[in-house]
Amino acid sequence: EAGVAQSPRYKIIEKRQSVAFWCNPISGHATLYWYQQILGQGPKLLIQFQNNGVVDDSQLPKDRFSAERLKGVDSTLKIQPAKLEDSAVYLCASSTQGNSGKLFFGSGTQLSVL
Amino acid sequence: GQQLNQSPQSMFIQEGEDVSMNCTSSSIFNTWLWYKQDPGEGPVLLIALYKAGELTSNGRLTAQFGITRKDSFLNISASIPSDVGIYFCAGKGWSGSEKLVFGKGTKLTVNP
């Protein structure tokens, strides 16, 4: 069974530039999550989708971050414009419908904002 | 918001030793999970706990859901070099809409 796919693996941009990350969840997983993991910290939820609807985006900085999950499968996360403090690993995860907490994570995209 | 305090922050042990780490919450959780993260990878689920007092094993790993519902423990017996990594606890509250909250992690180093 294929895992959660993310791309790119690494991205280096300058502040005020824009960047986009892509995620393809495990086939059949209805719930998709984007997490931000700053160095030395645990993952922090940015947004949670159930199929193509947003369940929780309370911690998403909506003035610069946006995410979509068209057709309820893959998803993109965009940052525009990026700030220095956005440097982090952006992890995508998916799970079957429900609230078990059993998440399957991708390998992440490491973003460096210079 | 909910916060998890995970300790210790880091551990340096010899191969073959047992390891214990714990996580405490400022609020009650109904689900506790333990994940492991290797460098350059996403976290991988180790153990999930859904009932106060529950004790669950996965090979050499054993985790417990605290009776108070505000803490959880993870033990690793007879550590081996591949146990190296960062261990995260994570918890969820009672409401179905509550998000999963992660601790800051315990970094484990195993000396052969």
Coordinates of C-alpha atoms in Angstrom, one line a residue, chain A residues 9 37 89 91 106-108, chain B residues 35-46 81-88 106-108:
Chain A
R9 CA 11.1 17.4 -0.3
Q37 CA 6.8 21.3 12.6
V89 CA 8.9 21.2 8.0
L91 CA 3.9 17.5 7.1
G106 CA 4.3 11.8 4.7
S107 CA 8.0 12.6 4.8
G108 CA 7.3 16.3 4.8
Chain B
Y35 CA 4.6 8.4 17.7
K36 CA 8.3 8.0 16.7
Q37 CA 10.0 10.3 14.2
D38 CA 13.3 9.4 12.4
P39 CA 15.4 12.1 10.8
G40 CA 14.0 13.4 7.6
E41 CA 10.8 11.4 8.0
G42 CA 7.3 12.0 9.3
P43 CA 6.1 10.5 12.6
V44 CA 5.0 6.9 12.7
L45 CA 2.4 5.6 15.1
L46 CA 3.7 3.2 17.8
P81 CA 20.5 1.2 18.1
S82 CA 17.4 1.5 15.8
D83 CA 15.4 2.9 18.7
V84 CA 17.2 6.2 18.1
G85 CA 14.8 8.9 17.2
I86 CA 12.4 11.4 18.6
Y87 CA 9.4 10.1 20.5
F88 CA 6.2 12.2 20.6
T106 CA 11.9 13.1 23.7
K107 CA 15.1 12.7 21.7
L108 CA 16.6 9.2 22.3

